[in-house]
Short mmCIF file of C-alpha atoms and ligand atoms in Angstrom, two decimals:
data_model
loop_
_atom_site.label_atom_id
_atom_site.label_comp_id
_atom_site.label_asym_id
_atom_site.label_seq_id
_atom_site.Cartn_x
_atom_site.Cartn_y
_atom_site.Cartn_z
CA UNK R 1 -83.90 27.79 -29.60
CA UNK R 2 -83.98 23.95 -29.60
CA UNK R 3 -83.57 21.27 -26.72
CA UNK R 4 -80.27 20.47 -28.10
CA UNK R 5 -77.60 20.72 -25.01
CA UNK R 6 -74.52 20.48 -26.39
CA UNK R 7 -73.15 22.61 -29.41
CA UNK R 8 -70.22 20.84 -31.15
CA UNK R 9 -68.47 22.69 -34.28
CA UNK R 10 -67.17 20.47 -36.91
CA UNK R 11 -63.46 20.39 -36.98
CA UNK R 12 -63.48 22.89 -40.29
CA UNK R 13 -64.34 25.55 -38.33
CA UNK R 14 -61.93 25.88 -36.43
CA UNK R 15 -60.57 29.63 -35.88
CA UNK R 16 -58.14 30.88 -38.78
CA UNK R 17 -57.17 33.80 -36.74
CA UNK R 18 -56.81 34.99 -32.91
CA UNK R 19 -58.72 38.46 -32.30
CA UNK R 20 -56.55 40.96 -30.63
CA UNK R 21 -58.23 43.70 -28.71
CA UNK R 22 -55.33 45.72 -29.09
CA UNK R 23 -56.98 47.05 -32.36
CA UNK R 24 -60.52 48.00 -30.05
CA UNK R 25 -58.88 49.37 -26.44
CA UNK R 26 -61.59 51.86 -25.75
CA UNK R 27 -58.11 53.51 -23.90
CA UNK R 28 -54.35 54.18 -24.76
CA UNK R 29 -52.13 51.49 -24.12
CA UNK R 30 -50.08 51.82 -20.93
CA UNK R 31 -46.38 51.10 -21.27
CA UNK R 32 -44.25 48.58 -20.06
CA UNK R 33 -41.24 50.12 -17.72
CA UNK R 34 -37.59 48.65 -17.15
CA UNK R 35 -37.35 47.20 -13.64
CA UNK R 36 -34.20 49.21 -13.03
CA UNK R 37 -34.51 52.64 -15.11
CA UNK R 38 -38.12 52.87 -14.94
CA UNK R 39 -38.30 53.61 -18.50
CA UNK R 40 -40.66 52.15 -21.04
CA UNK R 41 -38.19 48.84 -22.48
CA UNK R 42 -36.99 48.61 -25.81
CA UNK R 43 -37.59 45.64 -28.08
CA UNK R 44 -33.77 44.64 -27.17
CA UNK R 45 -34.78 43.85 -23.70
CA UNK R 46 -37.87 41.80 -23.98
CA UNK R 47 -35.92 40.09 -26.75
CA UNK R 48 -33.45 38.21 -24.12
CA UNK R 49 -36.76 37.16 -22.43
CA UNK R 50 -39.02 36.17 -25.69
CA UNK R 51 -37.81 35.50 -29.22
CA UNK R 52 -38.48 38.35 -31.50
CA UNK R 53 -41.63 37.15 -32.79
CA UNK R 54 -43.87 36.83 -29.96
CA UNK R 55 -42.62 40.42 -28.34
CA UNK R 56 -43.89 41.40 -31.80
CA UNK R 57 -47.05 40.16 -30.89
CA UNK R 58 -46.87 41.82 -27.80
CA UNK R 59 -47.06 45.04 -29.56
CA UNK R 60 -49.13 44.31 -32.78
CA UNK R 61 -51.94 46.53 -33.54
CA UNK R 62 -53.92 44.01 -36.45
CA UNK R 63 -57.48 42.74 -35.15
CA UNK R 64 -56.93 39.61 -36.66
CA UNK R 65 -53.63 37.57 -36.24
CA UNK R 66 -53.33 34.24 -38.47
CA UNK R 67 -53.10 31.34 -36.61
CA UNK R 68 -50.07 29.55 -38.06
CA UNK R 69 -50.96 26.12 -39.43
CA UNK R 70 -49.13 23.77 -37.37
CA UNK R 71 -50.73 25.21 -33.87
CA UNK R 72 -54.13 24.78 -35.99
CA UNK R 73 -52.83 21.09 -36.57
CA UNK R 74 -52.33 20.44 -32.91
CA UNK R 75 -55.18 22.45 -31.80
CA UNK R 76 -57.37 20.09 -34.06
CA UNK R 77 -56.21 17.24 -30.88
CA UNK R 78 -59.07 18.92 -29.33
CA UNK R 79 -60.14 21.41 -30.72
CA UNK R 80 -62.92 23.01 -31.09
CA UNK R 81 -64.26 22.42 -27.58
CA UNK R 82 -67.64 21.59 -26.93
CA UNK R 83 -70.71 24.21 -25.46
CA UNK R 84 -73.10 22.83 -23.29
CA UNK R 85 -76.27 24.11 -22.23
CA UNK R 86 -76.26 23.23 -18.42
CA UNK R 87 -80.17 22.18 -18.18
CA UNK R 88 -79.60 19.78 -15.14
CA UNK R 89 -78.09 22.51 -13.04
CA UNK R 90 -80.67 24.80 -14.19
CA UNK R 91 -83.81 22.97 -13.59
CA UNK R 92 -81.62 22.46 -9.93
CA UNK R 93 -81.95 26.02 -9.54
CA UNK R 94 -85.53 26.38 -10.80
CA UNK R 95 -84.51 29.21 -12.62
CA UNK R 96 -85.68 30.45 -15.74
CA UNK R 97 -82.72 31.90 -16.85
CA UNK R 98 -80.43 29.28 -19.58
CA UNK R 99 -76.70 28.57 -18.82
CA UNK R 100 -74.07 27.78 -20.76
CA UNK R 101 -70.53 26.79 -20.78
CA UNK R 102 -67.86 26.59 -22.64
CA UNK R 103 -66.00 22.87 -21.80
CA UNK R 104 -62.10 23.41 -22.07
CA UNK R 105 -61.77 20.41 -19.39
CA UNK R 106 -61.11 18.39 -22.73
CA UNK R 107 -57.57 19.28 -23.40
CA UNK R 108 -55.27 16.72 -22.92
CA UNK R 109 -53.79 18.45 -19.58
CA UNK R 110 -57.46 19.12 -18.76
CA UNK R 111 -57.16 22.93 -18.96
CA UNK R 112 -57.31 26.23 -21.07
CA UNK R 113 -53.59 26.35 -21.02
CA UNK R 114 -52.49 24.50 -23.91
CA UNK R 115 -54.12 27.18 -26.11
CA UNK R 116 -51.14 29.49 -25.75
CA UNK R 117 -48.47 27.11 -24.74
CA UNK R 118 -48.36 25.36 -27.74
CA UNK R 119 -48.48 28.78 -30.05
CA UNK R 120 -45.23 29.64 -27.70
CA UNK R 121 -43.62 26.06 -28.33
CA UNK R 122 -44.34 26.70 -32.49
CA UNK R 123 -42.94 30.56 -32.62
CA UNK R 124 -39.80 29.88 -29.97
CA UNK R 125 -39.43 26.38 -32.46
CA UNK R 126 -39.64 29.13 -35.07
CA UNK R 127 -37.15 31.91 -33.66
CA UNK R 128 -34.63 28.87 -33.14
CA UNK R 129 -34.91 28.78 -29.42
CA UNK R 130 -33.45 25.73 -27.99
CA UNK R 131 -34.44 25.70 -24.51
CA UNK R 132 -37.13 27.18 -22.35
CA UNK R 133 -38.07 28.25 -19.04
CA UNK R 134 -40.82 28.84 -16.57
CA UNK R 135 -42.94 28.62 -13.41
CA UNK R 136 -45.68 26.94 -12.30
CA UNK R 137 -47.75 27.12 -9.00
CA UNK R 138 -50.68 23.82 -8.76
CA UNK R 139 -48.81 22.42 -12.60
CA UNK R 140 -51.72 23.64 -15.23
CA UNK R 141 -49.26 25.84 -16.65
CA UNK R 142 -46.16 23.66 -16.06
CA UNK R 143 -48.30 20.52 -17.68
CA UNK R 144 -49.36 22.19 -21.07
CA UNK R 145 -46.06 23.67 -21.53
CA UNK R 146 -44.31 20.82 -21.20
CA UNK R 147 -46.45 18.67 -23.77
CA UNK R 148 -46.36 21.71 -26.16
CA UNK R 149 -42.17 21.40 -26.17
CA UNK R 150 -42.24 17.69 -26.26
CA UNK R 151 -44.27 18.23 -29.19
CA UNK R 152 -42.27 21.12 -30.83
CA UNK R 153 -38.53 19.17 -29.91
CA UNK R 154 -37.59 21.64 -27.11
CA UNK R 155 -36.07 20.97 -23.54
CA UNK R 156 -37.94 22.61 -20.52
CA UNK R 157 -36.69 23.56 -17.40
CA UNK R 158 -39.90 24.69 -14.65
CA UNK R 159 -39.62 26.24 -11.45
CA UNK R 160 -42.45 24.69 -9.51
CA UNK R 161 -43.61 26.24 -5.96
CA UNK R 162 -41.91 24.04 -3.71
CA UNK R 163 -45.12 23.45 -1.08
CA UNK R 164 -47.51 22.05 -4.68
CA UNK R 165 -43.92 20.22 -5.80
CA UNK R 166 -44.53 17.99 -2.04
CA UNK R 167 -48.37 18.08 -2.12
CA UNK R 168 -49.34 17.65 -5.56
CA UNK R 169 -46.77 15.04 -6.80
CA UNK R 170 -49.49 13.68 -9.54
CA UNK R 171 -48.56 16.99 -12.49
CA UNK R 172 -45.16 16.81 -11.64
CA UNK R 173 -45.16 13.23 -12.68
CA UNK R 174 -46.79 14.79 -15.88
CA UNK R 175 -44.49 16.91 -16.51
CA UNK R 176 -41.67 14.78 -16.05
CA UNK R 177 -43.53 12.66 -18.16
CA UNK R 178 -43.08 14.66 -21.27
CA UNK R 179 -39.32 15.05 -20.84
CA UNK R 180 -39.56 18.80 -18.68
CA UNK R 181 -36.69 19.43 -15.75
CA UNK R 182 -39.28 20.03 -12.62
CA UNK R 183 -37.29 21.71 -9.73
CA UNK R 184 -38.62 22.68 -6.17
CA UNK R 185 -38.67 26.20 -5.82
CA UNK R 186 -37.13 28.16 -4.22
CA UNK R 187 -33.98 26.34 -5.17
CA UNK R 188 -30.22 27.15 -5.48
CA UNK R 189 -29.73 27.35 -8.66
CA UNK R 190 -30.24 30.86 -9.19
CA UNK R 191 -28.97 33.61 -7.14
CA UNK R 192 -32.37 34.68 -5.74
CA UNK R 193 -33.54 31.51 -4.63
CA UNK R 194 -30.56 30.57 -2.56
CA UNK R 195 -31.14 34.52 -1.03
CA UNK R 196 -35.03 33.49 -0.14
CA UNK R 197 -33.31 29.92 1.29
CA UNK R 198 -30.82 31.88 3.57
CA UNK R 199 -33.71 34.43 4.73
CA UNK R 200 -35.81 31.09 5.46
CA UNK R 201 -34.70 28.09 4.65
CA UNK R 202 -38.31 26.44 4.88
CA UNK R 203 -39.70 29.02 2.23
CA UNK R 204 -43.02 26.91 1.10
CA UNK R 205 -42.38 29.36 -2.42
CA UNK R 206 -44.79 31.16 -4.05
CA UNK R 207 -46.18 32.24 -7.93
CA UNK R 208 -43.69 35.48 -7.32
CA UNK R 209 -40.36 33.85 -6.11
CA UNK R 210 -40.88 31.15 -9.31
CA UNK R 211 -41.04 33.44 -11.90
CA UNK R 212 -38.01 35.51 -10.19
CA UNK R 213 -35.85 32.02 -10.78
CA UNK R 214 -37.56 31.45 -14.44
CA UNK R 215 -36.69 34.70 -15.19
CA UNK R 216 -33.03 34.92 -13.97
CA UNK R 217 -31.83 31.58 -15.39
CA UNK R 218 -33.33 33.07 -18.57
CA UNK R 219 -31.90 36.16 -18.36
CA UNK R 220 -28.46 34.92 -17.27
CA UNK R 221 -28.06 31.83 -20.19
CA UNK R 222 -26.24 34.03 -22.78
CA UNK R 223 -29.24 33.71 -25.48
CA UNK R 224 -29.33 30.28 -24.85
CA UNK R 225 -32.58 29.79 -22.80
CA UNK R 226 -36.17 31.80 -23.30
CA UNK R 227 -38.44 32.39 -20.81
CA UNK R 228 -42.51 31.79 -20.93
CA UNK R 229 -45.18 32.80 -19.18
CA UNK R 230 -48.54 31.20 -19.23
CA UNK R 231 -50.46 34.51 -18.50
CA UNK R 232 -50.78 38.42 -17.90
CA UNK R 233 -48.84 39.15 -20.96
CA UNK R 234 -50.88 40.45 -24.31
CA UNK R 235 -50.10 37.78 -26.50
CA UNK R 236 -51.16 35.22 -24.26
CA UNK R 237 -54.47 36.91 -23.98
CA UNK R 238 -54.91 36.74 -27.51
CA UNK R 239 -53.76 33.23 -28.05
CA UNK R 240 -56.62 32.09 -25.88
CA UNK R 241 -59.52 33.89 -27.92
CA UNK R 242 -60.19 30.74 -30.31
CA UNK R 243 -61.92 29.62 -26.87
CA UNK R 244 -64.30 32.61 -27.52
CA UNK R 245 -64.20 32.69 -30.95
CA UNK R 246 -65.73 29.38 -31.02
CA UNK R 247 -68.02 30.27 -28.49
CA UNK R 248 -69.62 33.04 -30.75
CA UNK R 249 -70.41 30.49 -33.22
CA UNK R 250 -72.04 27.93 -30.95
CA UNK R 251 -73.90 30.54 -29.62
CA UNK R 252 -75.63 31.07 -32.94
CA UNK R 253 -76.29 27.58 -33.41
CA UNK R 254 -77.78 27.71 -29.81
CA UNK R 255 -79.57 30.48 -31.57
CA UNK R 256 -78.87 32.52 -28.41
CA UNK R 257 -77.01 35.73 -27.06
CA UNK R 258 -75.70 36.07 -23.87
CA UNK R 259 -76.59 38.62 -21.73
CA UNK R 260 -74.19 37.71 -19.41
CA UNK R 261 -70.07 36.14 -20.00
CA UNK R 262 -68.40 35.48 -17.04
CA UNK R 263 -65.37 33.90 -16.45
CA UNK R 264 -62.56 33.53 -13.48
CA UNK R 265 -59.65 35.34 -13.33
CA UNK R 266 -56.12 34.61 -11.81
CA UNK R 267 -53.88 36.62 -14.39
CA UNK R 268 -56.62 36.69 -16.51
CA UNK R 269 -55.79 34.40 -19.42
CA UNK R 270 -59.19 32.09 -19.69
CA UNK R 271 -61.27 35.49 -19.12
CA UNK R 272 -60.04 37.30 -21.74
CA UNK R 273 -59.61 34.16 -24.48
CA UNK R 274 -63.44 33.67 -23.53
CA UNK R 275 -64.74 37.04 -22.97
CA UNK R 276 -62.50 39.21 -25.72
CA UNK R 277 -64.49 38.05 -28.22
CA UNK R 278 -67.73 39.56 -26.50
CA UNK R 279 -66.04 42.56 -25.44
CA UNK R 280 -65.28 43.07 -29.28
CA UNK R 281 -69.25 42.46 -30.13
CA UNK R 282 -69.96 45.18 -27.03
CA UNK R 283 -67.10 47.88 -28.09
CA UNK R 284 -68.37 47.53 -31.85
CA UNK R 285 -71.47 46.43 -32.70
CA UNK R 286 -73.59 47.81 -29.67
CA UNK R 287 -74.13 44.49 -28.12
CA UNK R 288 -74.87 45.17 -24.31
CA UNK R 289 -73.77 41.92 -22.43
CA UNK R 290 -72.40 42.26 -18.90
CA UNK R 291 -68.49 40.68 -18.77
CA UNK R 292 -68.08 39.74 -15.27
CA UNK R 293 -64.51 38.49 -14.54
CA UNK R 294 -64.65 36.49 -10.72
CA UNK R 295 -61.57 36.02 -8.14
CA UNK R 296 -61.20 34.77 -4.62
CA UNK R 297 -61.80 36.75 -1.60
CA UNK R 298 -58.43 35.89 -0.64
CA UNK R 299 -56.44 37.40 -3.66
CA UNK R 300 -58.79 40.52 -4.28
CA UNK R 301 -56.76 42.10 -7.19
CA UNK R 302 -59.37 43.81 -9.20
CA UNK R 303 -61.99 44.11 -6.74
CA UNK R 304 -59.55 45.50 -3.33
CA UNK R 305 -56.21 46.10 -5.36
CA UNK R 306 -54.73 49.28 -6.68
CA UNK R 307 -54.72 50.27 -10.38
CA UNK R 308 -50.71 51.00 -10.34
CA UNK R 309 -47.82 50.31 -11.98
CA UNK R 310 -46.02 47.38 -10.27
CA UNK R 311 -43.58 44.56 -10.70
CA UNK R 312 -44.51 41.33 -12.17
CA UNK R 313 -41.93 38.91 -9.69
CA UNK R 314 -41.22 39.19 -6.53
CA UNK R 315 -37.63 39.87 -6.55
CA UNK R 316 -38.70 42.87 -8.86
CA UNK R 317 -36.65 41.99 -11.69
CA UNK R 318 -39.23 41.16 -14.58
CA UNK R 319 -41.43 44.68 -15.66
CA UNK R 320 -43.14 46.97 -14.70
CA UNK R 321 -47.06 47.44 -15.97
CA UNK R 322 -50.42 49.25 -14.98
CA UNK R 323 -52.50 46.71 -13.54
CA UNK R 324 -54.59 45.77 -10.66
CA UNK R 325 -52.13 44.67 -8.04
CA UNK R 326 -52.04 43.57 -4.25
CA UNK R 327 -48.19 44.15 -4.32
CA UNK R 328 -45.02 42.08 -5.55
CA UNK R 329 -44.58 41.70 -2.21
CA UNK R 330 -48.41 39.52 -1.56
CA UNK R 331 -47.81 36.56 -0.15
CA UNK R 332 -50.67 34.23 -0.49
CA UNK R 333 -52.86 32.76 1.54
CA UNK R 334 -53.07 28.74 1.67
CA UNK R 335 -56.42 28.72 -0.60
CA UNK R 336 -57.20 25.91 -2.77
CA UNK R 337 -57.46 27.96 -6.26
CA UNK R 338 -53.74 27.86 -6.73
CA UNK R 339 -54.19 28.86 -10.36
CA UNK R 340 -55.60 32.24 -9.07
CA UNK R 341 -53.30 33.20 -6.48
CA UNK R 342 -50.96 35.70 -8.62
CA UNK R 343 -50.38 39.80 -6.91
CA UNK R 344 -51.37 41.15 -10.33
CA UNK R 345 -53.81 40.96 -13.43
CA UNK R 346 -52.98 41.32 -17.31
CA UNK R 347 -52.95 45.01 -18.35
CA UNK R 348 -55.51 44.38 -20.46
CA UNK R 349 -58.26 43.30 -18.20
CA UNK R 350 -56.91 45.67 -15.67
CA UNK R 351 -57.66 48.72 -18.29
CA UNK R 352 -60.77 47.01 -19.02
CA UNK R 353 -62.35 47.15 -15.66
CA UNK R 354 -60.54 50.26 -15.09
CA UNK R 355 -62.95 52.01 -17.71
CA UNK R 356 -65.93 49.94 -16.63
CA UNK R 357 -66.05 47.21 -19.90
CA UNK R 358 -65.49 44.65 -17.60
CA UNK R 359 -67.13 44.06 -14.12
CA UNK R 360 -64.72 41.85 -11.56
CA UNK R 361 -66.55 40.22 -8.52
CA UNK R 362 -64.86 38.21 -5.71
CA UNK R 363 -66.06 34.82 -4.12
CA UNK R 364 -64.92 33.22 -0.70
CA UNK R 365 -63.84 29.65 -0.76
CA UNK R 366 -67.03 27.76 0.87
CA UNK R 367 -69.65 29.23 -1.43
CA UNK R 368 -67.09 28.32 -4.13
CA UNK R 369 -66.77 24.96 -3.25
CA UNK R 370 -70.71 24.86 -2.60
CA UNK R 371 -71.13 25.96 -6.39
CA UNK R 372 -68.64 23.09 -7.40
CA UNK R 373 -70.23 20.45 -6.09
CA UNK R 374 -73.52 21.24 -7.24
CA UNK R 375 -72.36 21.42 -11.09
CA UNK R 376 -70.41 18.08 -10.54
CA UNK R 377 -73.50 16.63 -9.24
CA UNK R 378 -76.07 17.49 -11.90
CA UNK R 379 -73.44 17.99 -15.01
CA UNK R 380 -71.13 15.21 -14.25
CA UNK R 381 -67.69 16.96 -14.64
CA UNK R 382 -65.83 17.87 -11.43
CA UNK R 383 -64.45 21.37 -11.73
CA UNK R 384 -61.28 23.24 -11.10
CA UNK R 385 -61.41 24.94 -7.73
CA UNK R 386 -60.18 27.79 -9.99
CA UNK R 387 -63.27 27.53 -12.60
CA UNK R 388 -65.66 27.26 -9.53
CA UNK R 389 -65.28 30.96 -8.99
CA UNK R 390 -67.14 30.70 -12.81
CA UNK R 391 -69.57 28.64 -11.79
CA UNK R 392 -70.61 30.37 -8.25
CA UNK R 393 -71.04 33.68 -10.17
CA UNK R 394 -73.43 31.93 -13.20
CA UNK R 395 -74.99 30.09 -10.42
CA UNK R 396 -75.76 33.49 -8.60
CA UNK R 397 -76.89 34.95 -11.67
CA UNK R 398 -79.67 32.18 -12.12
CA UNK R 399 -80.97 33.10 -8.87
CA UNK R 400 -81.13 36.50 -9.31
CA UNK R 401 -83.20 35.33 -12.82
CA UNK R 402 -85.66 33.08 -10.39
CA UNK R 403 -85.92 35.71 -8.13
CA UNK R 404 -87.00 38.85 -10.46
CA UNK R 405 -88.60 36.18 -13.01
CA UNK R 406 -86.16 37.14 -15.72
CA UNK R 407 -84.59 34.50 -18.78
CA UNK R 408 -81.36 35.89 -19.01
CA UNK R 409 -78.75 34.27 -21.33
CA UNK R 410 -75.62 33.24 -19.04
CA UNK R 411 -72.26 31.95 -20.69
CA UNK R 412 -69.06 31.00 -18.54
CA UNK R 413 -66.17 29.30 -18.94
CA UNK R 414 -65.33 25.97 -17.39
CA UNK R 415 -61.69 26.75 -17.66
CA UNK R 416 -60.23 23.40 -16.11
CA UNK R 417 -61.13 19.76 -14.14
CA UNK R 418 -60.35 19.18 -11.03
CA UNK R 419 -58.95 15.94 -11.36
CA UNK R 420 -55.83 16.43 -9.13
CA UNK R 421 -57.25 18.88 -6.94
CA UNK R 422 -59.76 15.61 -5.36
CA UNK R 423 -58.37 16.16 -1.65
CA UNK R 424 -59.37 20.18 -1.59
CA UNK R 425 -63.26 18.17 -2.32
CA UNK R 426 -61.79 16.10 1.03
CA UNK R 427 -61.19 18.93 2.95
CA UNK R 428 -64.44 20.58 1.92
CA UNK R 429 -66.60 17.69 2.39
CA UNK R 430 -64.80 17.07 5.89
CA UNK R 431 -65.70 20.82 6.83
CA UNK R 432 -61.99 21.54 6.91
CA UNK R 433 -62.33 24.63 4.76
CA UNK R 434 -62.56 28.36 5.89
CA UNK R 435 -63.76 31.72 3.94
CA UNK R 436 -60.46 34.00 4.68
CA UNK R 437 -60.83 37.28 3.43
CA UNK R 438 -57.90 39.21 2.16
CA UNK R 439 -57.30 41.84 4.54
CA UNK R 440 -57.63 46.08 3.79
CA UNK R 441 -54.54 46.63 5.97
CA UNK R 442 -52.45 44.09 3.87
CA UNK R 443 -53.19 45.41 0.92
CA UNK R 444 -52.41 49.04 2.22
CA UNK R 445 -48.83 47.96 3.29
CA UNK R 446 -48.05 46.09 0.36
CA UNK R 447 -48.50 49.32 -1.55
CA UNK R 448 -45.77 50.84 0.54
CA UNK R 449 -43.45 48.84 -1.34
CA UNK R 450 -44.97 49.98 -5.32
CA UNK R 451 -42.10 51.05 -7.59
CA UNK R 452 -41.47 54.85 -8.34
CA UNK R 453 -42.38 55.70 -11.13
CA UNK R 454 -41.59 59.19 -12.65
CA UNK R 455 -44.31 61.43 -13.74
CA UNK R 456 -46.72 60.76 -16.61
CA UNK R 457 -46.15 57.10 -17.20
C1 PLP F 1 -54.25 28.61 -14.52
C2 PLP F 1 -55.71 28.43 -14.43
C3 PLP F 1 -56.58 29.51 -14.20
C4 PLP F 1 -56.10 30.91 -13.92
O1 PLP F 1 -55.32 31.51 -14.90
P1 PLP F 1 -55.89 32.60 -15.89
O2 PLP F 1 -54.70 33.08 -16.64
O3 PLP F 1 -56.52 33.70 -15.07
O4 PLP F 1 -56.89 31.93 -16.75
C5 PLP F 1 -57.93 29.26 -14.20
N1 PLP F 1 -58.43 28.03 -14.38
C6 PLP F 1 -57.63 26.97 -14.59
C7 PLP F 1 -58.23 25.62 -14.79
C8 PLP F 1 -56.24 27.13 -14.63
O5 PLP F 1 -55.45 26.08 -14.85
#
């Protein structure tokens, strides 16, 4: 221990390889199901969605994949992100307990996103894709993604939810910025937009309907066009554990352990990159931290949804995997944390929680926002409504450590700022926000509509 506060590894350290938990599930691996057949997919058909080598990835079984050198070169930008031992919000607290996080605020899109967006740029550069596409909700995902192809030479076409694409002009301007196509979605350029514009031609969008479009123009381009998605998927996960890879070794110059990791979790790419690496130290060396994954009260996948097999879109078109899910069919409510808004979870995290590795938690908006301003005002940095769901469970924690007298170790990530997300702070200092919990009823109906899936899978 020292009264150092912030943990900064010299660029030479820098990870050499992701860690894939494939090689440590304490459970079989679920598979992946065609959305029409219902059978587990081949290769073949992931291949017209991803080039060969990241649906190799999707699948590997090595612990340790090599991080190629030129994402290394471009993760250098940035990377490795700094810790920071959060002694301003603690003494706030009066709690004896010491916090930590793990800053990825300092990308240049001000999220965790770029991690795996630029790895997809370099292997689609690789695999001679020309052209890709995707969906974004708030524009985290959209913004990385589109500075990872303007880096890598490729053109970018993103379906952004139409209600974010009028409210929150500022990342589409950043997107456009580095050369991406942004469209309003739903739009009518693919077949099941214009049939969500005919049902209701004011459709605000959603996370769902977005990837439906991404997916289809993908699907439909004749090898011409790959889709990517910025979440949920396996190799995504792993592309995000240099976050805590790093985070192991600042630890140790912290000379700490935690006894706690927490992280939020939409489709659970920032939990996993952080946590993994934990999980690994738990599932193989006997370490005994608690891995706490936190989501809104208003999209309660792990902690209210079903462990099922279930679509990924809404139009029910992309594949079918075991996860947590509220339904394809969720529409969500109007909260702030748009990044955590998605019906489903990555299979990973799903299984993990499933077998009890992994604890999830839920937090309603107000206490959320409560948490965020509190950080911003003793550590400086305003947070990502999304990361606030973090912060509110490490903040809880603390008080639990005042409260039974305990020093407990806490580490979370501080996944994103909340730079463009200043007039959700309006609407919270102007009392305009409400706690809406997602209700039981919903979540039984939406279950109504789960795919059939034969016997066994
Ligand atoms: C997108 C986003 C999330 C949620 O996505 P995950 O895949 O669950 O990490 C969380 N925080 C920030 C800042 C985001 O941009």
């Amino acid at each position: 221990m020292s009264d150092r506060t912030r943990f900064q590894l010299d660029q030479s350290r820098l990870p050499k390889a992701w860690y894939n938990i494939n090689a440590d599930m304490p459970v079989p691996p679920t598979p992946v199901l065609h959305p029409g057949t219902m059978q587990p997919v081949t290769p073949d058909f992931l291949g017209v969605l991803f080039p060969m080598n990241i649906v190799m990835q999707e699948v590997c079984q090595d612990r340790w994949v090599e991080i190629p050198e030129p994402v290394r070169e471009i993760y250098r930008m940035w990377r490795p992100t700094p810790m920071h031992r959060a002694v301003r919000l603690e003494k706030a607290l009066g709690t004896p307990a010491h916090i930590y996080y793990k800053n990825e605020t300092v990308s240049p899109v001000g999220s965790h996103k770029p991690n795996t967006a630029v790895a997809q740029a370099f292997y689609n550069k690789e695999a001679g894709t020309k052209a890709l596409t995707t969906e974004t909700g708030a524009g985290q995902w959209g913004s990385a993604l589109a500075m990872a192809c303007n880096f890598f030479g490729l053109s970018l076409e993103i379906f952004m939810v139409k209600i974010s694409y009028h409210q929150k002009p500022y990342r589409r301007i950043i997107m456009e910025n580095f050369d991406a196509h942004v469209f309003p979605s739903p739009t009518d350029r693919t077949h099941f937009g214009k049939r969500v514009l005919e049902e209701d031609p004011e459709s605000p969008g959603s996370l769902g309907i977005a990837i439906s479009e991404a997916v289809e123009v993908a699907v439909t381009s004749g090898g011409t066009k790959k889709y990517s998605l910025g979440s949920v998927l396996g190799h995504v996960m792993m592309h995000q554990t240099v976050i805590g890879l790093e985070a192991l070794e600042q630890m140790e110059m912290a000379g700490e352990y935690p006894d706690v990791v927490i992280a939020c979790a939409g489709g659970g790419s920032n939990f996993a990159g952080f946590a993994f690496p934990f999980v690994h130290k738990n599932l193989t060396e006997g370490k005994k931290t608690k891995i706490v994954a936190v989501e809104p009260a208003s999209c309660p996948t792990l902690t209210k949804g079903k462990y099922t097999f279930d679509f990924g879109d809404t139009a029910a078109t992309a594949p079918s995997v075991k996860m947590y899910t509220l339904g394809h069919t969720f529409i969500p409510p109007g909260i702030h944390a748009g990044g955590l808004r998605y019906h489903g979870m990555a299979p990973s995290v799903s299984a993990l929680v499933n077998h009890g590795d992994v604890v999830a938690r839920s937090a309603r908006q107000l206490e959320t926002f409560e948490a965020a301003v509190l950080f911003s005002k003793t550590e400086g940095i305003i947070p990502a409504p999304e990361s606030a769901h973090a912060i509110r469970a490490a903040i809880d924690e603390a008080i639990q450590c005042r409260e039974s007298g305990q020093k407990k170790v806490i580490a979370f990530n501080l996944s994103g700022h909340g730079h463009f997300d200043m007039t959700a702070y309006e609407s919270y200092h102007h009392g305009l926000l409400e706690d809406y919990e997602y209700p039981d009823h919903a979540v039984e109906e939406a279950m109504t509509h789960l795919p059939k899936v034969p016997a066994g899978s």
